[in-house]
PDB file of C-alpha atoms in Angstrom:
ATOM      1  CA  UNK H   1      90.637 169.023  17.246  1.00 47.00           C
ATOM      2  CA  UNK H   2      92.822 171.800  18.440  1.00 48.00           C
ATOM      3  CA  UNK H   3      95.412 171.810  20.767  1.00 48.00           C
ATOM      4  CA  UNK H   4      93.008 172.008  24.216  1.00 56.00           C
ATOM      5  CA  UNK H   5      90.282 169.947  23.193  1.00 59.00           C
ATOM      6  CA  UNK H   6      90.355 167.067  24.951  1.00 65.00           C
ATOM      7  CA  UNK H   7      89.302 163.407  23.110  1.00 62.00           C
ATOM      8  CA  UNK H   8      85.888 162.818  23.162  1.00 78.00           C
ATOM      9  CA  UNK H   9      85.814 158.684  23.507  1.00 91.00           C
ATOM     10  CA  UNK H  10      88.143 155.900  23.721  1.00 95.00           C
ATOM     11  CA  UNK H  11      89.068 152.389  25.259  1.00 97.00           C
ATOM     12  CA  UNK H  12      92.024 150.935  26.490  1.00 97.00           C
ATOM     13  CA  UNK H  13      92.764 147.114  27.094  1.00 97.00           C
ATOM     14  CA  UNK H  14      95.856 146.482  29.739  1.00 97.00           C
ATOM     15  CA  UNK H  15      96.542 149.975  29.341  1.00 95.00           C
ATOM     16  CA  UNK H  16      97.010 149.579  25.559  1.00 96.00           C
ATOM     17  CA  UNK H  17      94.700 150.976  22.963  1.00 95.00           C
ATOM     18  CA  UNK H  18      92.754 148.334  21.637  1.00 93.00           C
ATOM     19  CA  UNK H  19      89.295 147.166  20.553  1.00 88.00           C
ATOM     20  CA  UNK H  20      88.681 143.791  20.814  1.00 92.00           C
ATOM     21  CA  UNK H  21      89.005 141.150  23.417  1.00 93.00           C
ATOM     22  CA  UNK H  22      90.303 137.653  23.042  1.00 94.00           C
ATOM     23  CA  UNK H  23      87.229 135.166  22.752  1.00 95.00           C
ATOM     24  CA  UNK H  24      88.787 133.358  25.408  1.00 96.00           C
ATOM     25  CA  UNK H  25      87.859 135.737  27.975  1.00 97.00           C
ATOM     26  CA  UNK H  26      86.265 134.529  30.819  1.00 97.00           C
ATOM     27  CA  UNK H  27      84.158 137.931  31.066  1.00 97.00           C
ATOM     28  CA  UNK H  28      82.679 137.432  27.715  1.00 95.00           C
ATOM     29  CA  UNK H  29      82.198 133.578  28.060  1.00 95.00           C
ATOM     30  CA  UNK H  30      80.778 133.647  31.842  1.00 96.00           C
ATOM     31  CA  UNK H  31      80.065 137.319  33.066  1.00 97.00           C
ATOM     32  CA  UNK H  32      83.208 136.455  35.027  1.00 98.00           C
ATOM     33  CA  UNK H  33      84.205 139.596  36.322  1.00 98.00           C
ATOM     34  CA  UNK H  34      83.068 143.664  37.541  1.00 98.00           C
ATOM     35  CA  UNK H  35      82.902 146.804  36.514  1.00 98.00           C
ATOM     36  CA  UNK H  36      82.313 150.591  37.814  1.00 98.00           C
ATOM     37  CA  UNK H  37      81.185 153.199  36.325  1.00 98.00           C
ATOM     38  CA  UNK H  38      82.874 156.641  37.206  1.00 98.00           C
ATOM     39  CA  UNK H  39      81.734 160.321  36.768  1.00 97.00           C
ATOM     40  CA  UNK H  40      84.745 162.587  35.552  1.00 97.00           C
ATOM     41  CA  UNK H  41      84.416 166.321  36.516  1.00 97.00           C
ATOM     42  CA  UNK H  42      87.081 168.931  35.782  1.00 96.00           C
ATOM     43  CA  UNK H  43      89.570 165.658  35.490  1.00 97.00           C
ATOM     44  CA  UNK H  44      88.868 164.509  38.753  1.00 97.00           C
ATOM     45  CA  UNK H  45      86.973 161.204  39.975  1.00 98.00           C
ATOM     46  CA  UNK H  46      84.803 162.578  43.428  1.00 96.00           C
ATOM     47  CA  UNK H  47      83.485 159.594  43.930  1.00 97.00           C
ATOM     48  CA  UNK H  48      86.425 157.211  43.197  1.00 98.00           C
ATOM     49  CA  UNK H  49      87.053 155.738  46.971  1.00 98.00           C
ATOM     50  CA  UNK H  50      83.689 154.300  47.143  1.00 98.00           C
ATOM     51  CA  UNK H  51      84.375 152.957  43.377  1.00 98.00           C
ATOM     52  CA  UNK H  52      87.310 151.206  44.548  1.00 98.00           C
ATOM     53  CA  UNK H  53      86.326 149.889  48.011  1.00 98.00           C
ATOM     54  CA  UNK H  54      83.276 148.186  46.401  1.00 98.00           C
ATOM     55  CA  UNK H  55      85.399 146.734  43.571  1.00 98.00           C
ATOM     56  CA  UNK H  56      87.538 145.431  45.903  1.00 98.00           C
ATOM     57  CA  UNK H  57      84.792 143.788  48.057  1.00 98.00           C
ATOM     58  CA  UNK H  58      83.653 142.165  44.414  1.00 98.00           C
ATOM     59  CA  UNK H  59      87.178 140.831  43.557  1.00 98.00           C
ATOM     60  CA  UNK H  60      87.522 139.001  47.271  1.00 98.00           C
ATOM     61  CA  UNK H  61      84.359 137.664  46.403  1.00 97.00           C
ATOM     62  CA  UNK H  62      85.114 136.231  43.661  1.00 97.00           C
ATOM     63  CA  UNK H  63      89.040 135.972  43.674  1.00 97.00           C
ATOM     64  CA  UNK H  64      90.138 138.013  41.298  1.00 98.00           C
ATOM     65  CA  UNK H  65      93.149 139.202  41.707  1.00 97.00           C
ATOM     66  CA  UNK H  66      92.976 143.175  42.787  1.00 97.00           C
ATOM     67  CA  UNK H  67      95.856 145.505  41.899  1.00 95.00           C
ATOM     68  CA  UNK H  68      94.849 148.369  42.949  1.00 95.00           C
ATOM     69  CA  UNK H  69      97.493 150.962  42.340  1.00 97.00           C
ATOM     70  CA  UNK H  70      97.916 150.653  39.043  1.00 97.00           C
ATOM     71  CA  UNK H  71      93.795 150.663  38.349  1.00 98.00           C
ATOM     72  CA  UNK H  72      93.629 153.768  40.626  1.00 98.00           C
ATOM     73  CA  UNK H  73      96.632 155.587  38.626  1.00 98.00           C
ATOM     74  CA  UNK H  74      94.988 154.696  34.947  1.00 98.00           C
ATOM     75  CA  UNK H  75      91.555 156.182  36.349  1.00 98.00           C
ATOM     76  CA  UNK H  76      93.124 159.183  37.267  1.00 98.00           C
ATOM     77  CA  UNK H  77      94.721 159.550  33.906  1.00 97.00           C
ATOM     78  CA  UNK H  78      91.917 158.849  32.232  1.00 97.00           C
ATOM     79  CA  UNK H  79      89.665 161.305  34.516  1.00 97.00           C
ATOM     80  CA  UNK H  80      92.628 163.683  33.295  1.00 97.00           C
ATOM     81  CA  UNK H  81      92.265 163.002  29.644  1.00 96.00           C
ATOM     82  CA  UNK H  82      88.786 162.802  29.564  1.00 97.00           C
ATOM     83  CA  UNK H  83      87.750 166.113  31.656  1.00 96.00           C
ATOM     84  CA  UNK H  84      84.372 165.765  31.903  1.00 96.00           C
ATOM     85  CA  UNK H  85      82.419 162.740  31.274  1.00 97.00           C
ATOM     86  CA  UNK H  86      81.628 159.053  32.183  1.00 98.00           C
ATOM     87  CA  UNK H  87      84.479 156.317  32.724  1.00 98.00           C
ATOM     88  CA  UNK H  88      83.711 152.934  32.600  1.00 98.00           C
ATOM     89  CA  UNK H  89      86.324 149.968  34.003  1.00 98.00           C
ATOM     90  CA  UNK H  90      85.676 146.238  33.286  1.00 98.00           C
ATOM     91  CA  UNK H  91      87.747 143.698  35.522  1.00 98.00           C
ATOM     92  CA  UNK H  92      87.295 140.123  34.252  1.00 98.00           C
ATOM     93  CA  UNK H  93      89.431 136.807  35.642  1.00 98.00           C
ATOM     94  CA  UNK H  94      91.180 137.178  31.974  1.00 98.00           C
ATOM     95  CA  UNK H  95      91.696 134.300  29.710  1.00 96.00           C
ATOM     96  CA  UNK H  96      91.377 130.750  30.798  1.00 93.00           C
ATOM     97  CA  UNK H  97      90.846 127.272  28.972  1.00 91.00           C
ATOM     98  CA  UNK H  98      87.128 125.927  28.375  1.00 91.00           C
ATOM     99  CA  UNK H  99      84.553 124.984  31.037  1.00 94.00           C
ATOM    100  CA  UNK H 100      83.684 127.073  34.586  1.00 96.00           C
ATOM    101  CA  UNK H 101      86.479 125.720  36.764  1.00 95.00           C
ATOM    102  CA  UNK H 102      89.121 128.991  37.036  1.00 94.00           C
ATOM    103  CA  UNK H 103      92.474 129.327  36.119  1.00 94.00           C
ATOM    104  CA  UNK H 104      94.662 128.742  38.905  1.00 93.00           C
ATOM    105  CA  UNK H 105      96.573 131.533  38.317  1.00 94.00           C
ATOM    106  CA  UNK H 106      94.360 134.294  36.611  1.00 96.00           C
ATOM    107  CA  UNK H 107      95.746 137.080  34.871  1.00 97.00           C
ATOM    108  CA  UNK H 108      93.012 139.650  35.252  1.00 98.00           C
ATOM    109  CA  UNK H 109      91.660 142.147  31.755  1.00 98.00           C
ATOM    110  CA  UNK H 110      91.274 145.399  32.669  1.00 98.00           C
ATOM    111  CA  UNK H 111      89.128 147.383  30.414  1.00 98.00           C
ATOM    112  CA  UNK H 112      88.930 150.764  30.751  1.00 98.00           C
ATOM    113  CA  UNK H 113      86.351 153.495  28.055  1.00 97.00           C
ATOM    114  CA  UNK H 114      85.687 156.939  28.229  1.00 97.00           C
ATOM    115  CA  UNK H 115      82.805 158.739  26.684  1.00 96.00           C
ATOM    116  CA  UNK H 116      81.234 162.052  26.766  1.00 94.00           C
ATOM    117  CA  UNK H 117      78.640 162.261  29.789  1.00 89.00           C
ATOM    118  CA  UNK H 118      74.998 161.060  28.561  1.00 85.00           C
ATOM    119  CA  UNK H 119      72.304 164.120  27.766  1.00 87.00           C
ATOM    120  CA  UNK H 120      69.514 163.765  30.240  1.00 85.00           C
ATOM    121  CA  UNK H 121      66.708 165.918  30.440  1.00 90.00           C
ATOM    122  CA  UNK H 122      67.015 168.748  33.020  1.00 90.00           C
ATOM    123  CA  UNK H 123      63.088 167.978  33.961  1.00 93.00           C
ATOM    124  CA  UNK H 124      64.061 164.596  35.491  1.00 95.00           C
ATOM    125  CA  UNK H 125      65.410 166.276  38.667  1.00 94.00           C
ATOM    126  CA  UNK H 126      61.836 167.518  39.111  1.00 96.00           C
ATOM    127  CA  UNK H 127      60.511 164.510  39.062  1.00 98.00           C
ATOM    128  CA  UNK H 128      60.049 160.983  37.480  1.00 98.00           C
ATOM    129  CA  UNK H 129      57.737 158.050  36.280  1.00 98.00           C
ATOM    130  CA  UNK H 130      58.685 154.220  37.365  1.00 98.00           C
ATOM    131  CA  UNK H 131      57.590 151.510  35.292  1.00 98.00           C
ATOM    132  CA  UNK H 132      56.766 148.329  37.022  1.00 98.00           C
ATOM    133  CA  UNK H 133      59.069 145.817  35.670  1.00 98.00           C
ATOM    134  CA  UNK H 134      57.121 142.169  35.585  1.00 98.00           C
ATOM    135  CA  UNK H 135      61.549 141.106  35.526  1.00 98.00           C
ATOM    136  CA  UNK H 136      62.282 139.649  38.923  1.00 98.00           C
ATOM    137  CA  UNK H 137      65.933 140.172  40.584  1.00 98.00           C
ATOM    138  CA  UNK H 138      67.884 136.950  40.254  1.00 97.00           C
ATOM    139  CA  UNK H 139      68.481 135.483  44.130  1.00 97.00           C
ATOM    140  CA  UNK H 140      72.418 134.675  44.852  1.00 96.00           C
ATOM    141  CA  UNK H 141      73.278 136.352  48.424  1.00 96.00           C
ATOM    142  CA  UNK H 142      77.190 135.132  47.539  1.00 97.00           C
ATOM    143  CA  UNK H 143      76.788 138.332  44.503  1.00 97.00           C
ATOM    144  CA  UNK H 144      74.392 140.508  46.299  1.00 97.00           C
ATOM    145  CA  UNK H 145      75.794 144.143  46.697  1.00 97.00           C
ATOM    146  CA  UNK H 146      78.439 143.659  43.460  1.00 98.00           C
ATOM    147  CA  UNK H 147      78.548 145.210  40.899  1.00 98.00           C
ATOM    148  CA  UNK H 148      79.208 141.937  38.749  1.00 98.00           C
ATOM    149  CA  UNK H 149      78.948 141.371  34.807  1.00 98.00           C
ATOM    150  CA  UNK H 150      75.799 139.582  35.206  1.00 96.00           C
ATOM    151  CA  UNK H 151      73.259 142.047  34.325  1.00 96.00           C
ATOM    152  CA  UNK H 152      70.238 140.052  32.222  1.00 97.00           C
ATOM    153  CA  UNK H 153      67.854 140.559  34.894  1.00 98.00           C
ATOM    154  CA  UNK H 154      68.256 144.237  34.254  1.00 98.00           C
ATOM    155  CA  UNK H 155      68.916 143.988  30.268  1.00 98.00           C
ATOM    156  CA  UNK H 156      65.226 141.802  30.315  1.00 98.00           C
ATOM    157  CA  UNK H 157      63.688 144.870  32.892  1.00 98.00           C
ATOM    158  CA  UNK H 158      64.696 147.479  31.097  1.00 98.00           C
ATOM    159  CA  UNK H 159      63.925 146.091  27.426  1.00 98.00           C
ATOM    160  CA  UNK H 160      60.189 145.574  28.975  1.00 98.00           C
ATOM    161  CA  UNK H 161      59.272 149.614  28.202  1.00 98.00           C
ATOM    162  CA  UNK H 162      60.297 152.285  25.146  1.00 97.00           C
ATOM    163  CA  UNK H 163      58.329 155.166  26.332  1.00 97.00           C
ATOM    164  CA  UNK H 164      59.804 158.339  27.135  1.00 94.00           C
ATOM    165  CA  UNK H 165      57.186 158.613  29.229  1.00 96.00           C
ATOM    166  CA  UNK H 166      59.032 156.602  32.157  1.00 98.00           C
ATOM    167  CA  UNK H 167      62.978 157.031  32.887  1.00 97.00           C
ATOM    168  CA  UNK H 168      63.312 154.504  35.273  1.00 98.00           C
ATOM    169  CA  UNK H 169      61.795 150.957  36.422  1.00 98.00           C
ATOM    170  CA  UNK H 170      61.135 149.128  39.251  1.00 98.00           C
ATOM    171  CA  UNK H 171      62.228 145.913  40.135  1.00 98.00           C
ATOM    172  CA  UNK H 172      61.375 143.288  42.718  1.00 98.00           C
ATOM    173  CA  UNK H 173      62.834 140.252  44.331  1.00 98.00           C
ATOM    174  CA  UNK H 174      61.559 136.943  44.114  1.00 98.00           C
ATOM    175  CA  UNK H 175      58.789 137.899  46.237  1.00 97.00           C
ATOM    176  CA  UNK H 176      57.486 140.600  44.629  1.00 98.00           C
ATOM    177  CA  UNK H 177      59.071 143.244  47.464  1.00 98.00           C
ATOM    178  CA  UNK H 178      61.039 146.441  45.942  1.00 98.00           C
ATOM    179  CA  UNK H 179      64.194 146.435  45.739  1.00 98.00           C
ATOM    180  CA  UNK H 180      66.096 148.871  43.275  1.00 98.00           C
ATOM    181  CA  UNK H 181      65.140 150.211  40.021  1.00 98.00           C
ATOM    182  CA  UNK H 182      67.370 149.008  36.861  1.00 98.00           C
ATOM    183  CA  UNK H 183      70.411 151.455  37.073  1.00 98.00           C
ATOM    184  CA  UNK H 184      69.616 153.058  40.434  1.00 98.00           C
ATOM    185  CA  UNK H 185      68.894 152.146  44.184  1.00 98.00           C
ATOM    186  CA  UNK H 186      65.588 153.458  45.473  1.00 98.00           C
ATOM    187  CA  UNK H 187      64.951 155.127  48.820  1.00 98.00           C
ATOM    188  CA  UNK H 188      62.093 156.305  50.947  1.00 98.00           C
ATOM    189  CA  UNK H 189      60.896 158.496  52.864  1.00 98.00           C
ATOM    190  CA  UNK H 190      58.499 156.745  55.508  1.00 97.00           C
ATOM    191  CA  UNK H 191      57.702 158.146  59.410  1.00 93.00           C
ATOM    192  CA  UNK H 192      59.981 160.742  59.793  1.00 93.00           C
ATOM    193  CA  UNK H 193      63.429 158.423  58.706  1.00 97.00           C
ATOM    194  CA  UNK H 194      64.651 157.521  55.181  1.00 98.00           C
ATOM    195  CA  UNK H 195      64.091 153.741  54.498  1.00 98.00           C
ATOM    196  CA  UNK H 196      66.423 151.381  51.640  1.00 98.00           C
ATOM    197  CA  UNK H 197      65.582 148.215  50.712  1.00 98.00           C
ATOM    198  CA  UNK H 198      67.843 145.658  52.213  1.00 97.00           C
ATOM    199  CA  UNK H 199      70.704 144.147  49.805  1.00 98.00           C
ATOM    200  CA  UNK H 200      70.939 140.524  51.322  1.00 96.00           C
ATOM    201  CA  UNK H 201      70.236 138.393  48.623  1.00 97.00           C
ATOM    202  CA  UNK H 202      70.253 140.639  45.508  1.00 98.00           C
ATOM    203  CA  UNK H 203      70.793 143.981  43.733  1.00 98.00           C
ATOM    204  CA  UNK H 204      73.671 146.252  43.417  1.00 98.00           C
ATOM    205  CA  UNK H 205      75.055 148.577  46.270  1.00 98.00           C
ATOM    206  CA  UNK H 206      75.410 151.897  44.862  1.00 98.00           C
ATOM    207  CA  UNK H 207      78.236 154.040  45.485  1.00 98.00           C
ATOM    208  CA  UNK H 208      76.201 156.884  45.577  1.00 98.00           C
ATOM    209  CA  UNK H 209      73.749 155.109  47.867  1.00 98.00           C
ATOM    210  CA  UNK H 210      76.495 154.516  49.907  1.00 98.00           C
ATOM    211  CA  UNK H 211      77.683 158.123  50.420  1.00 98.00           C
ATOM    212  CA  UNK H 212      74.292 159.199  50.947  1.00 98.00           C
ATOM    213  CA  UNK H 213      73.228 157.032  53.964  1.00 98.00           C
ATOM    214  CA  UNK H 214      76.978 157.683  55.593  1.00 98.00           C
ATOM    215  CA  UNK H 215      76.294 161.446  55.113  1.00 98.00           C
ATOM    216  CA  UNK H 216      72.620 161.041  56.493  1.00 98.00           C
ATOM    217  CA  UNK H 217      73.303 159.163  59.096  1.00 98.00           C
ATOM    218  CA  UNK H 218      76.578 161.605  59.990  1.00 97.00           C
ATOM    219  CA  UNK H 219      73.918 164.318  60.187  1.00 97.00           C
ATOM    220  CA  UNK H 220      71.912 162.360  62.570  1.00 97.00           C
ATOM    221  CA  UNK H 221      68.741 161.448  60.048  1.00 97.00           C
ATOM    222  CA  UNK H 222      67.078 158.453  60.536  1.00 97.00           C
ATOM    223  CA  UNK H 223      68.061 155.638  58.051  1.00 97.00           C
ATOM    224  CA  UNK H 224      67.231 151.804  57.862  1.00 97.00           C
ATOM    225  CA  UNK H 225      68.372 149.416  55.715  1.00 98.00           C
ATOM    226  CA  UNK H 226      65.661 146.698  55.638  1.00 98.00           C
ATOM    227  CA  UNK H 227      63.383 144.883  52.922  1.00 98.00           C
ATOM    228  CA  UNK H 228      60.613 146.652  52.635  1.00 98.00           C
ATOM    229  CA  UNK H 229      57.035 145.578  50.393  1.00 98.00           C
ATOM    230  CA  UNK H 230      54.503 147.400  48.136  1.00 98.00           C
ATOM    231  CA  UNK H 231      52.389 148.729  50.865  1.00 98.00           C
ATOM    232  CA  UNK H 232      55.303 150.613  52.376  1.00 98.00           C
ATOM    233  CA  UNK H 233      56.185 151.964  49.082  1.00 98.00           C
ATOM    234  CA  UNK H 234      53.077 153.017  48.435  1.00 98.00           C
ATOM    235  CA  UNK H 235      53.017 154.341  52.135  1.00 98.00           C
ATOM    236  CA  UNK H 236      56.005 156.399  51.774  1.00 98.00           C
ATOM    237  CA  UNK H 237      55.720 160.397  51.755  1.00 98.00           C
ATOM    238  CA  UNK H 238      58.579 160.783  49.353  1.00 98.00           C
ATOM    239  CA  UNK H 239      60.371 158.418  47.068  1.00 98.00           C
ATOM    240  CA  UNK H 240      63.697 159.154  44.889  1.00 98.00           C
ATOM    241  CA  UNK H 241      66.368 157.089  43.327  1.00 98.00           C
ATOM    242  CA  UNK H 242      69.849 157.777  42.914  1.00 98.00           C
ATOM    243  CA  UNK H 243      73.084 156.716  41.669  1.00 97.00           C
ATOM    244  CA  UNK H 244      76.408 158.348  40.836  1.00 96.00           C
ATOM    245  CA  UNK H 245      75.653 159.683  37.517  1.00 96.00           C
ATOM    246  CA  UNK H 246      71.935 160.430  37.717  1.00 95.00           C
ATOM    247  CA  UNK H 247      72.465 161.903  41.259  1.00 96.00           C
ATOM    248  CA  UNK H 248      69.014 161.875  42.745  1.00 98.00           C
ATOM    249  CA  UNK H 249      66.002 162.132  40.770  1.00 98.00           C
ATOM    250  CA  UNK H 250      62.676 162.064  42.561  1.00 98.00           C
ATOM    251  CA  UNK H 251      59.906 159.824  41.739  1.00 98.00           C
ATOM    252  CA  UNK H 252      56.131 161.401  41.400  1.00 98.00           C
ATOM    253  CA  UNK H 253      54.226 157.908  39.993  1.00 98.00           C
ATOM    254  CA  UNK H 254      54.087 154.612  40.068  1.00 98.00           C
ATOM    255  CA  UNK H 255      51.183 153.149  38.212  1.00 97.00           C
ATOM    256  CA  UNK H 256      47.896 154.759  39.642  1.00 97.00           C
ATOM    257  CA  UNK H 257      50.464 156.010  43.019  1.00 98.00           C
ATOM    258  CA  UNK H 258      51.616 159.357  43.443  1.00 98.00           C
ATOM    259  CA  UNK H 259      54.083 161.243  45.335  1.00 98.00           C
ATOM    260  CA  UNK H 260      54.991 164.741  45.701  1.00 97.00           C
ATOM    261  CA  UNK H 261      58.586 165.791  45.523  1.00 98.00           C
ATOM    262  CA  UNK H 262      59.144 167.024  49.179  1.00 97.00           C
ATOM    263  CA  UNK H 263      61.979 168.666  51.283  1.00 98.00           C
ATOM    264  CA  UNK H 264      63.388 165.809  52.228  1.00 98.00           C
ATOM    265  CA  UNK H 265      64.361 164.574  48.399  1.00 98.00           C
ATOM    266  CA  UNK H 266      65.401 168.311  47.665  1.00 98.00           C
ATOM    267  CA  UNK H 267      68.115 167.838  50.651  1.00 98.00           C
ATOM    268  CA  UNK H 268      69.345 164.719  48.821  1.00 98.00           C
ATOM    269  CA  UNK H 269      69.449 165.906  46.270  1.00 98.00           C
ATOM    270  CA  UNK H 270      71.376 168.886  47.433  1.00 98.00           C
ATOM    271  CA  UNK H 271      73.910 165.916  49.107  1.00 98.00           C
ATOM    272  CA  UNK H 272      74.367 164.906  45.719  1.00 97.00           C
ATOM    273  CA  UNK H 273      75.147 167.856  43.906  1.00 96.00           C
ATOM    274  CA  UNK H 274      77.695 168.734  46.284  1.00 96.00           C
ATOM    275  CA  UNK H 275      79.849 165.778  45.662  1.00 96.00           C
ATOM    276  CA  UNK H 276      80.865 167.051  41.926  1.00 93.00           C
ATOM    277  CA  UNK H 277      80.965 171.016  43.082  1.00 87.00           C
TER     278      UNK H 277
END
């Protein structure tokens, strides 16, 4: 490596190098805990705000202890070290003796990895197959929105195709109504507004969700936040999904349903793209 290059991957525990945790983690024995997942551009974070307000809301939610200087200052560093790439920062309650009950006093893990930025193929921003994931979403309104450590519902949806063929799937609450897709939130575009499926009682609000309906609705385009079912999907001029690596990719099929990739998605998409200029 010469003196410029920057290192490719690495992972710190408490802001020490490390590899391993102690089995006595509560993240590892319950999913106790959070994590965000940050794109690094020229060793900055663009969209780190919106990482940190939502981890925030997800350690009042489940009291964990948030110190928030000192995670802001080692993602900068490591947005510094890194360059270019994808950051990922695990906050779990820490240690604690057997059985659910929580430690009075938690001392919080913070877990922080860089790696280069995944290889995607360019012809995904022109347009994308959904699978339709048989997995439902798991119902618990107290975790909807957070980005929590709890992810089988998307490990089982995403492990239910292999194909190249799609590179992203659909998933649905209990009642069979869209919500997001595995690692992205899904928008449409229905009667002249942009339409998201409604949050209350499961899936994960995306930071890059976020910024796009405050920008939207800044620019005075229609946007609802509401639950929506398969007929309005299916109903919808344009669909895309989005999320703050991918950006916004639109989606052309669903099963036997097509879409075109229209002007609206192209302005989102533009949105996007601006954030890491």
């Amino acid at each position: 490596m010469s003196a410029d290059a920057k290192p490719v991957s690495w992972t710190l525990v408490n802001g020490e190098p490390a590899g391993s945790l102690p089995v006595s983690d509560r993240g590892l024995a319950y999913g106790d805990g959070l994590f965000e997942t940050l794109r690094a551009v020229a060793g900055g974070l663009p969209l780190l705000q919106r990482h940190l307000k939502r981890l925030q809301r997800g350690c009042e939610a489940l009291a964990i202890p948030f110190a928030s200087a000192q995670i802001e200052a080692e993602l900068r560093d490591a947005a510094v070290r890194l360059g270019e790439g994808v950051i990922k920062l695990t906050l779990t309650r820490g240690s604690g003796p057997r059985g659910y009950a929580a430690p009075s006093e938690p001392q919080p893990t913070r877990i922080l990895s860089a790696a280069p930025a995944p290889v995607t193929d360019p012809a995904r921003r022109e347009g994308i197959a959904l699978f339709a994931c048989r997995t439902r979403l798991s119902e618990q309104p107290l975790l909807a929105g957070l980005k929590h450590l709890n992810r089988l519902d998307q490990v089982l949806a995403r492990s239910e195709w292999q194909s190249p063929e799609f590179a992203e799937g659909l998933v649905c609450d209990q009642q069979g109504r869209p919500v997001e897709c595995t690692m992205s939130n899904l928008l449409i575009w229905l009667d002249e507004g942009w339409v998201t499926p409604s949050l209350e009682h499961c899936g994960v609000r995306g930071v890059m969700r976020d910024y796009l309906l405050d920008t939207l609705t800044a620019r005075g385009v229609p946007v609802v936040e509401q639950s929506i079912d398969m007929d309005m999907l299916f109903s919808a001029q344009e669909v895309c999904c989005c999320n703050s690596l991918i950006g916004v990719w639109p989606v052309i099929r669903l099963g036997e349903q097509r879409w075109s990739v229209g002007p609206q998605t192209r302005f989102l998409q533009t949105l996007a793209e601006q954030v890491y200029q």
